Amino acid sequence: LPVFEGHAIVLSADQLAALARGEPVVQMLSPKDDRVVAAFGIVAIKTTRKTFVTGLTNFSQSLRAQGIENFGLFKVPTTSASVSAFAIDANDAASLRKCRTGKCEFKLPAAEMARAKAMLDGAGGPAKLAAYGRRRVAEYVTGYRARGNAAMVVYDDFGKGGVRASDAFAALLGSSSYLAETAPALQRYLQQYPRSRPGDAKEIIYWSEETLKDLRPTITINQLVVWSPPGASGMTVAVTKQIYADHYFEGMLDERFVVDRRDGPGGAGIYLIMLRQYRFDNLPGGVLNIRGRAKAALHDRVEAELRKTQGAAH
């Protein structure tokens, strides 16, 4: 099982029994950074790894199997048509007009906050801003494909000094040594993208609407890479790296390990192991208990995804 921040994840006797019965097991983790919410999950699935990975790399199918309903894949070259559904409604416009450096409901660089307010003050502001936003998304994805982490956004919406999305990703990646141990070439690729690509890796960049219970729907842009490490017999790794979010998340890292199951009936089947981390810009406890709500939402989301993926594979 994975090691998280230097500590091996251990299952209790009850959890092992549930896993043997075919039930998903989810365990909330305790990251050192109190802005990070993290969960581990595992489920046994009656299928072969080859069949499962074939479905996993049919990206439209596998994203739906996770329970993601609103998403789009970015083609090469990337155009604004990939995000044609993006719009600015009245609530968005009101929030954007209030934005200033260090205090904004949208995760944006300071220059984009100023541009958004200027456009909204003109005639047909929301429509013009939506068109501009679609174009900027296409430019952002194109820039990321060319320059990798160097092209990732700086968030100026909360606190002082801004937060580089690439730094948030690096911190999350550093918390999980399991990927470095089992698939070091994939870890290196995520750090050095677009350089150092494993030759037989399959990948996509996509946008999705992220929905955690009790939190505002969030548009994210993500890179998903699937690879079977030659030195790790019986394992395939799928890693999702967030490269942008318009609310809440400075970073998200989802690691999924598809492992041949040798302890099942006849040695058949697989285990799907998940390790997911979200780093929030602000995660207060107190009366609102945002931290507790976020942890509960992540627990339920991971469990639901494991059940849905298991059902789709059967």
mmCIF file of C-alpha atoms in Angstrom:
data_model
loop_
_atom_site.group_PDB
_atom_site.id
_atom_site.type_symbol
_atom_site.label_atom_id
_atom_site.label_comp_id
_atom_site.label_asym_id
_atom_site.label_seq_id
_atom_site.Cartn_x
_atom_site.Cartn_y
_atom_site.Cartn_z
ATOM 1 C CA LEU A 1 0.000 0.000 0.000
ATOM 2 C CA PRO A 2 1.155 3.598 -0.572
ATOM 3 C CA VAL A 3 3.366 5.577 1.759
ATOM 4 C CA PHE A 4 2.080 9.099 2.412
ATOM 5 C CA GLU A 5 4.359 11.733 3.979
ATOM 6 C CA GLY A 6 6.673 9.011 5.228
ATOM 7 C CA HIS A 7 3.975 6.855 6.835
ATOM 8 C CA ALA A 8 2.722 3.584 5.358
ATOM 9 C CA ILE A 9 -1.044 3.335 4.955
ATOM 10 C CA VAL A 10 -2.352 0.399 7.007
ATOM 11 C CA LEU A 11 -5.786 -1.204 6.815
ATOM 12 C CA SER A 12 -7.620 -2.432 9.903
ATOM 13 C CA ALA A 13 -9.014 -5.952 10.180
ATOM 14 C CA ASP A 14 -12.522 -4.608 9.487
ATOM 15 C CA GLN A 15 -11.309 -2.749 6.407
ATOM 16 C CA LEU A 16 -9.514 -5.846 5.088
ATOM 17 C CA ALA A 17 -12.706 -7.853 5.604
ATOM 18 C CA ALA A 18 -14.749 -5.229 3.737
ATOM 19 C CA LEU A 19 -12.214 -5.243 0.903
ATOM 20 C CA ALA A 20 -12.433 -9.047 0.676
ATOM 21 C CA ARG A 21 -16.242 -8.751 0.385
ATOM 22 C CA GLY A 22 -15.809 -6.465 -2.612
ATOM 23 C CA GLU A 23 -16.634 -3.224 -0.796
ATOM 24 C CA PRO A 24 -14.619 -0.034 -1.352
ATOM 25 C CA VAL A 25 -12.476 1.132 1.572
ATOM 26 C CA VAL A 26 -11.724 4.828 2.087
ATOM 27 C CA GLN A 27 -9.357 6.249 4.685
ATOM 28 C CA MET A 28 -8.866 9.972 5.311
ATOM 29 C CA LEU A 29 -5.233 11.003 5.747
ATOM 30 C CA SER A 30 -3.688 13.704 7.957
ATOM 31 C CA PRO A 31 -1.364 15.900 5.868
ATOM 32 C CA LYS A 32 1.207 18.132 7.571
ATOM 33 C CA ASP A 33 -0.080 21.139 5.587
ATOM 34 C CA ASP A 34 -3.451 22.043 7.100
ATOM 35 C CA ARG A 35 -4.607 23.450 3.747
ATOM 36 C CA VAL A 36 -4.411 19.965 2.221
ATOM 37 C CA VAL A 37 -7.218 17.418 2.343
ATOM 38 C CA ALA A 38 -6.168 13.907 1.325
ATOM 39 C CA ALA A 39 -7.814 10.507 0.999
ATOM 40 C CA PHE A 40 -6.765 6.946 0.245
ATOM 41 C CA GLY A 41 -9.145 4.453 -1.333
ATOM 42 C CA ILE A 42 -9.022 0.869 -2.562
ATOM 43 C CA VAL A 43 -11.469 -1.555 -4.167
ATOM 44 C CA ALA A 44 -11.268 -5.009 -5.750
ATOM 45 C CA ILE A 45 -12.646 -5.287 -9.284
ATOM 46 C CA LYS A 46 -13.432 -8.480 -11.211
ATOM 47 C CA THR A 47 -11.675 -7.746 -14.485
ATOM 48 C CA THR A 48 -8.244 -8.016 -16.020
ATOM 49 C CA ARG A 49 -5.767 -5.176 -15.876
ATOM 50 C CA LYS A 50 -5.508 -5.167 -19.680
ATOM 51 C CA THR A 51 -9.274 -4.746 -20.059
ATOM 52 C CA PHE A 52 -9.452 -2.093 -17.352
ATOM 53 C CA VAL A 53 -6.564 -0.063 -18.795
ATOM 54 C CA THR A 54 -8.080 -0.240 -22.282
ATOM 55 C CA GLY A 55 -11.194 1.383 -20.837
ATOM 56 C CA LEU A 56 -9.128 3.835 -18.808
ATOM 57 C CA THR A 57 -7.362 5.130 -21.927
ATOM 58 C CA ASN A 58 -10.705 5.628 -23.665
ATOM 59 C CA PHE A 59 -10.675 8.958 -21.895
ATOM 60 C CA SER A 60 -14.237 10.093 -22.560
ATOM 61 C CA GLN A 61 -15.526 6.769 -21.253
ATOM 62 C CA SER A 62 -13.279 6.630 -18.204
ATOM 63 C CA LEU A 63 -14.033 10.210 -17.106
ATOM 64 C CA ARG A 64 -17.742 9.400 -17.178
ATOM 65 C CA ALA A 65 -17.056 6.177 -15.276
ATOM 66 C CA GLN A 66 -15.554 8.310 -12.486
ATOM 67 C CA GLY A 67 -18.800 10.260 -12.266
ATOM 68 C CA ILE A 68 -17.570 13.397 -14.066
ATOM 69 C CA GLU A 69 -20.542 14.608 -16.087
ATOM 70 C CA ASN A 70 -19.374 17.969 -17.466
ATOM 71 C CA PHE A 71 -16.006 17.847 -19.211
ATOM 72 C CA GLY A 72 -14.271 18.397 -22.527
ATOM 73 C CA LEU A 73 -11.048 17.118 -24.098
ATOM 74 C CA PHE A 74 -8.558 19.597 -25.536
ATOM 75 C CA LYS A 75 -7.450 18.683 -29.039
ATOM 76 C CA VAL A 76 -4.159 19.621 -30.691
ATOM 77 C CA PRO A 77 -4.082 22.398 -31.718
ATOM 78 C CA THR A 78 -6.254 23.792 -28.947
ATOM 79 C CA THR A 79 -8.978 26.277 -29.845
ATOM 80 C CA SER A 80 -11.660 28.098 -27.892
ATOM 81 C CA ALA A 81 -14.211 25.672 -29.374
ATOM 82 C CA SER A 82 -13.089 23.171 -26.722
ATOM 83 C CA VAL A 83 -14.726 25.375 -24.075
ATOM 84 C CA SER A 84 -17.630 26.743 -26.095
ATOM 85 C CA ALA A 85 -20.011 26.142 -23.162
ATOM 86 C CA PHE A 86 -18.199 28.604 -20.882
ATOM 87 C CA ALA A 87 -20.292 31.670 -20.017
ATOM 88 C CA ILE A 88 -20.332 34.514 -17.485
ATOM 89 C CA ASP A 89 -23.635 34.750 -15.605
ATOM 90 C CA ALA A 90 -24.861 37.612 -13.431
ATOM 91 C CA ASN A 91 -23.421 36.129 -10.218
ATOM 92 C CA ASP A 92 -20.018 35.626 -11.864
ATOM 93 C CA ALA A 93 -20.036 39.209 -13.143
ATOM 94 C CA ALA A 94 -20.931 40.595 -9.711
ATOM 95 C CA SER A 95 -18.121 38.619 -8.060
ATOM 96 C CA LEU A 96 -15.551 39.623 -10.686
ATOM 97 C CA ARG A 97 -16.394 43.322 -10.293
ATOM 98 C CA LYS A 98 -15.454 43.050 -6.591
ATOM 99 C CA CYS A 99 -12.120 41.345 -7.257
ATOM 100 C CA ARG A 100 -8.870 42.841 -6.091
ATOM 101 C CA THR A 101 -5.421 41.442 -5.462
ATOM 102 C CA GLY A 102 -5.511 39.284 -2.356
ATOM 103 C CA LYS A 103 -9.311 39.086 -2.217
ATOM 104 C CA CYS A 104 -11.276 37.548 -5.059
ATOM 105 C CA GLU A 105 -13.767 34.702 -5.375
ATOM 106 C CA PHE A 106 -12.120 33.634 -8.629
ATOM 107 C CA LYS A 107 -8.593 32.247 -8.799
ATOM 108 C CA LEU A 108 -6.877 34.634 -11.205
ATOM 109 C CA PRO A 109 -3.656 36.584 -11.686
ATOM 110 C CA ALA A 110 -3.953 40.252 -10.713
ATOM 111 C CA ALA A 111 -3.674 41.390 -14.355
ATOM 112 C CA GLU A 112 -6.638 39.207 -15.349
ATOM 113 C CA MET A 113 -8.732 40.582 -12.482
ATOM 114 C CA ALA A 114 -8.140 44.112 -13.759
ATOM 115 C CA ARG A 115 -8.912 43.090 -17.340
ATOM 116 C CA ALA A 116 -12.138 41.356 -16.294
ATOM 117 C CA LYS A 117 -13.397 44.438 -14.428
ATOM 118 C CA ALA A 118 -12.532 46.710 -17.351
ATOM 119 C CA MET A 119 -14.383 44.493 -19.820
ATOM 120 C CA LEU A 120 -17.434 44.170 -17.568
ATOM 121 C CA ASP A 121 -17.701 47.969 -17.371
ATOM 122 C CA GLY A 122 -18.109 48.198 -21.152
ATOM 123 C CA ALA A 123 -21.114 47.458 -23.369
ATOM 124 C CA GLY A 124 -21.892 43.749 -23.628
ATOM 125 C CA GLY A 125 -19.315 43.097 -20.927
ATOM 126 C CA PRO A 126 -20.288 39.546 -19.818
ATOM 127 C CA ALA A 127 -20.432 38.209 -23.388
ATOM 128 C CA LYS A 128 -17.129 39.847 -24.321
ATOM 129 C CA LEU A 129 -15.495 38.566 -21.151
ATOM 130 C CA ALA A 130 -16.768 35.031 -21.801
ATOM 131 C CA ALA A 131 -15.324 35.108 -25.321
ATOM 132 C CA TYR A 132 -12.038 36.446 -23.961
ATOM 133 C CA GLY A 133 -12.023 33.717 -21.278
ATOM 134 C CA ARG A 134 -12.507 30.955 -23.864
ATOM 135 C CA ARG A 135 -9.618 32.336 -25.894
ATOM 136 C CA ARG A 136 -7.382 32.613 -22.828
ATOM 137 C CA VAL A 137 -8.116 29.012 -21.829
ATOM 138 C CA ALA A 138 -7.003 27.829 -25.276
ATOM 139 C CA GLU A 139 -3.859 29.973 -25.018
ATOM 140 C CA TYR A 140 -3.163 28.652 -21.531
ATOM 141 C CA VAL A 141 -3.382 25.000 -22.582
ATOM 142 C CA THR A 142 -1.243 25.702 -25.650
ATOM 143 C CA GLY A 143 1.331 27.443 -23.454
ATOM 144 C CA TYR A 144 1.363 24.551 -21.004
ATOM 145 C CA ARG A 145 1.925 22.055 -23.793
ATOM 146 C CA ALA A 146 4.896 24.092 -24.974
ATOM 147 C CA ARG A 147 6.501 25.159 -21.680
ATOM 148 C CA GLY A 148 5.054 22.905 -18.984
ATOM 149 C CA ASN A 149 5.161 24.129 -15.388
ATOM 150 C CA ALA A 150 6.732 27.451 -16.423
ATOM 151 C CA ALA A 151 3.439 28.356 -18.123
ATOM 152 C CA MET A 152 1.229 27.576 -15.121
ATOM 153 C CA VAL A 153 -0.767 30.405 -13.571
ATOM 154 C CA VAL A 154 0.057 32.536 -10.527
ATOM 155 C CA TYR A 155 -3.010 32.888 -8.282
ATOM 156 C CA ASP A 156 -3.377 36.364 -6.768
ATOM 157 C CA ASP A 157 -6.840 35.854 -5.276
ATOM 158 C CA PHE A 158 -5.946 35.154 -1.647
ATOM 159 C CA GLY A 159 -3.272 36.459 0.708
ATOM 160 C CA LYS A 160 -0.140 38.328 -0.287
ATOM 161 C CA GLY A 161 2.491 37.602 -2.882
ATOM 162 C CA GLY A 162 0.547 35.188 -5.060
ATOM 163 C CA VAL A 163 0.813 31.411 -5.285
ATOM 164 C CA ARG A 164 2.320 29.612 -8.249
ATOM 165 C CA ALA A 165 0.170 26.658 -9.279
ATOM 166 C CA SER A 166 3.381 24.831 -10.195
ATOM 167 C CA ASP A 167 4.656 25.217 -6.616
ATOM 168 C CA ALA A 168 1.397 23.852 -5.205
ATOM 169 C CA PHE A 169 1.689 20.844 -7.515
ATOM 170 C CA ALA A 170 5.316 20.246 -6.521
ATOM 171 C CA ALA A 171 4.353 20.255 -2.825
ATOM 172 C CA LEU A 172 1.597 17.680 -3.369
ATOM 173 C CA LEU A 173 3.884 15.490 -5.461
ATOM 174 C CA GLY A 174 6.534 15.639 -2.746
ATOM 175 C CA SER A 175 4.079 14.299 -0.166
ATOM 176 C CA SER A 176 3.650 11.006 -2.002
ATOM 177 C CA SER A 177 6.791 8.902 -2.294
ATOM 178 C CA TYR A 178 4.855 5.939 -3.702
ATOM 179 C CA LEU A 179 4.877 7.330 -7.246
ATOM 180 C CA ALA A 180 8.633 7.973 -7.076
ATOM 181 C CA GLU A 181 9.185 4.396 -5.882
ATOM 182 C CA THR A 182 6.917 2.620 -8.363
ATOM 183 C CA ALA A 183 7.059 4.854 -11.444
ATOM 184 C CA PRO A 184 9.989 7.319 -11.191
ATOM 185 C CA ALA A 185 9.960 8.016 -14.933
ATOM 186 C CA LEU A 186 6.325 9.159 -14.707
ATOM 187 C CA GLN A 187 7.068 11.361 -11.714
ATOM 188 C CA ARG A 188 9.956 12.920 -13.636
ATOM 189 C CA TYR A 189 7.720 13.509 -16.667
ATOM 190 C CA LEU A 190 5.110 15.331 -14.569
ATOM 191 C CA GLN A 191 7.875 17.519 -13.142
ATOM 192 C CA GLN A 192 9.645 18.197 -16.457
ATOM 193 C CA TYR A 193 6.710 18.144 -18.916
ATOM 194 C CA PRO A 194 6.826 18.279 -21.925
ATOM 195 C CA ARG A 195 10.334 16.766 -21.667
ATOM 196 C CA SER A 196 11.161 13.217 -20.497
ATOM 197 C CA ARG A 197 7.961 11.594 -21.753
ATOM 198 C CA PRO A 198 7.846 7.786 -21.282
ATOM 199 C CA GLY A 199 7.541 6.437 -24.813
ATOM 200 C CA ASP A 200 4.367 4.392 -24.396
ATOM 201 C CA ALA A 201 2.478 6.732 -22.043
ATOM 202 C CA LYS A 202 -1.010 7.851 -23.077
ATOM 203 C CA GLU A 203 -2.355 11.214 -22.005
ATOM 204 C CA ILE A 204 -4.956 13.924 -22.402
ATOM 205 C CA ILE A 205 -5.559 17.454 -21.176
ATOM 206 C CA TYR A 206 -9.182 18.149 -20.321
ATOM 207 C CA TRP A 207 -11.436 20.547 -18.461
ATOM 208 C CA SER A 208 -14.095 19.398 -16.019
ATOM 209 C CA GLU A 209 -16.592 20.791 -13.577
ATOM 210 C CA GLU A 210 -15.462 19.642 -10.131
ATOM 211 C CA THR A 211 -18.259 19.203 -7.625
ATOM 212 C CA LEU A 212 -17.571 18.475 -3.960
ATOM 213 C CA LYS A 213 -20.656 18.423 -1.747
ATOM 214 C CA ASP A 214 -21.379 21.728 0.039
ATOM 215 C CA LEU A 215 -18.776 23.566 -2.083
ATOM 216 C CA ARG A 216 -19.257 25.761 -5.125
ATOM 217 C CA PRO A 217 -18.894 23.989 -8.530
ATOM 218 C CA THR A 218 -15.356 24.565 -9.801
ATOM 219 C CA ILE A 219 -13.959 24.486 -13.327
ATOM 220 C CA THR A 220 -10.591 22.760 -13.457
ATOM 221 C CA ILE A 221 -8.072 22.042 -16.219
ATOM 222 C CA ASN A 222 -6.145 18.812 -15.792
ATOM 223 C CA GLN A 223 -3.514 16.609 -17.388
ATOM 224 C CA LEU A 224 -4.091 12.852 -17.160
ATOM 225 C CA VAL A 225 -1.252 10.430 -17.934
ATOM 226 C CA VAL A 226 -1.551 6.616 -17.999
ATOM 227 C CA TRP A 227 1.559 4.431 -18.030
ATOM 228 C CA SER A 228 2.605 0.866 -17.208
ATOM 229 C CA PRO A 229 6.120 0.990 -15.701
ATOM 230 C CA PRO A 230 8.336 -1.714 -17.278
ATOM 231 C CA GLY A 231 10.040 -2.348 -13.936
ATOM 232 C CA ALA A 232 6.784 -2.749 -11.965
ATOM 233 C CA SER A 233 5.262 -5.976 -13.240
ATOM 234 C CA GLY A 234 1.516 -6.173 -12.788
ATOM 235 C CA MET A 235 0.893 -2.438 -12.320
ATOM 236 C CA THR A 236 -0.444 0.480 -14.366
ATOM 237 C CA VAL A 237 -0.381 4.042 -13.038
ATOM 238 C CA ALA A 238 -2.778 6.889 -13.910
ATOM 239 C CA VAL A 239 -1.976 10.353 -12.571
ATOM 240 C CA THR A 240 -4.142 13.460 -12.868
ATOM 241 C CA LYS A 241 -2.366 16.786 -12.373
ATOM 242 C CA GLN A 242 -4.429 19.951 -11.979
ATOM 243 C CA ILE A 243 -3.023 22.847 -13.989
ATOM 244 C CA TYR A 244 -5.797 25.359 -13.221
ATOM 245 C CA ALA A 245 -8.897 25.783 -11.023
ATOM 246 C CA ASP A 246 -11.203 28.808 -10.945
ATOM 247 C CA HIS A 247 -12.182 28.339 -7.270
ATOM 248 C CA TYR A 248 -10.730 26.934 -4.033
ATOM 249 C CA PHE A 249 -7.911 24.668 -5.237
ATOM 250 C CA GLU A 250 -4.293 25.794 -5.544
ATOM 251 C CA GLY A 251 -3.474 22.251 -6.574
ATOM 252 C CA MET A 252 -4.907 18.774 -6.979
ATOM 253 C CA LEU A 253 -3.048 15.508 -7.490
ATOM 254 C CA ASP A 254 -4.857 12.219 -8.092
ATOM 255 C CA GLU A 255 -2.801 9.017 -8.270
ATOM 256 C CA ARG A 256 -4.461 5.750 -9.244
ATOM 257 C CA PHE A 257 -2.655 2.416 -9.244
ATOM 258 C CA VAL A 258 -4.188 -0.542 -11.092
ATOM 259 C CA VAL A 259 -2.600 -3.680 -9.630
ATOM 260 C CA ASP A 260 -3.057 -7.318 -10.555
ATOM 261 C CA ARG A 261 -4.856 -9.092 -7.725
ATOM 262 C CA ARG A 262 -3.137 -12.340 -6.812
ATOM 263 C CA ASP A 263 -4.998 -13.009 -3.548
ATOM 264 C CA GLY A 264 -8.456 -13.323 -5.102
ATOM 265 C CA PRO A 265 -10.313 -16.451 -6.238
ATOM 266 C CA GLY A 266 -8.094 -18.119 -8.810
ATOM 267 C CA GLY A 267 -5.692 -15.162 -8.667
ATOM 268 C CA ALA A 268 -7.994 -13.149 -10.927
ATOM 269 C CA GLY A 269 -9.009 -9.496 -10.828
ATOM 270 C CA ILE A 270 -7.368 -6.211 -9.926
ATOM 271 C CA TYR A 271 -7.133 -3.734 -7.103
ATOM 272 C CA LEU A 272 -7.763 -0.081 -7.900
ATOM 273 C CA ILE A 273 -5.836 2.047 -5.389
ATOM 274 C CA MET A 274 -6.416 5.807 -5.182
ATOM 275 C CA LEU A 275 -4.471 8.550 -3.441
ATOM 276 C CA ARG A 276 -5.994 12.011 -3.911
ATOM 277 C CA GLN A 277 -4.939 15.380 -2.517
ATOM 278 C CA TYR A 278 -6.493 18.844 -2.778
ATOM 279 C CA ARG A 279 -4.642 21.928 -1.592
ATOM 280 C CA PHE A 280 -7.068 24.720 -0.763
ATOM 281 C CA ASP A 281 -6.245 28.426 -0.752
ATOM 282 C CA ASN A 282 -8.035 28.814 2.598
ATOM 283 C CA LEU A 283 -9.455 26.054 4.757
ATOM 284 C CA PRO A 284 -10.770 27.443 8.039
ATOM 285 C CA GLY A 285 -12.411 25.390 10.767
ATOM 286 C CA GLY A 286 -14.481 27.368 13.263
ATOM 287 C CA VAL A 287 -18.208 27.928 12.976
ATOM 288 C CA LEU A 288 -18.350 27.364 9.213
ATOM 289 C CA ASN A 289 -16.139 24.259 9.503
ATOM 290 C CA ILE A 290 -15.025 24.411 5.870
ATOM 291 C CA ARG A 291 -12.235 21.959 6.683
ATOM 292 C CA GLY A 292 -14.627 19.349 8.054
ATOM 293 C CA ARG A 293 -17.033 19.775 5.154
ATOM 294 C CA ALA A 294 -14.198 19.424 2.639
ATOM 295 C CA LYS A 295 -12.931 16.228 4.285
ATOM 296 C CA ALA A 296 -16.412 14.700 4.385
ATOM 297 C CA ALA A 297 -17.015 15.688 0.761
ATOM 298 C CA LEU A 298 -13.731 14.131 -0.382
ATOM 299 C CA HIS A 299 -14.434 10.909 1.520
ATOM 300 C CA ASP A 300 -17.852 10.595 -0.118
ATOM 301 C CA ARG A 301 -16.480 11.516 -3.553
ATOM 302 C CA VAL A 302 -13.697 8.915 -3.469
ATOM 303 C CA GLU A 303 -16.076 6.189 -2.222
ATOM 304 C CA ALA A 304 -18.624 7.047 -4.918
ATOM 305 C CA GLU A 305 -15.951 6.989 -7.633
ATOM 306 C CA LEU A 306 -14.666 3.601 -6.506
ATOM 307 C CA ARG A 307 -18.197 2.154 -6.535
ATOM 308 C CA LYS A 308 -19.025 3.678 -9.907
ATOM 309 C CA THR A 309 -15.743 2.535 -11.477
ATOM 310 C CA GLN A 310 -16.209 -0.948 -10.056
ATOM 311 C CA GLY A 311 -19.750 -1.113 -11.433
ATOM 312 C CA ALA A 312 -18.721 0.149 -14.874
ATOM 313 C CA ALA A 313 -15.893 -2.401 -15.091
ATOM 314 C CA HIS A 314 -18.252 -5.273 -14.250
#
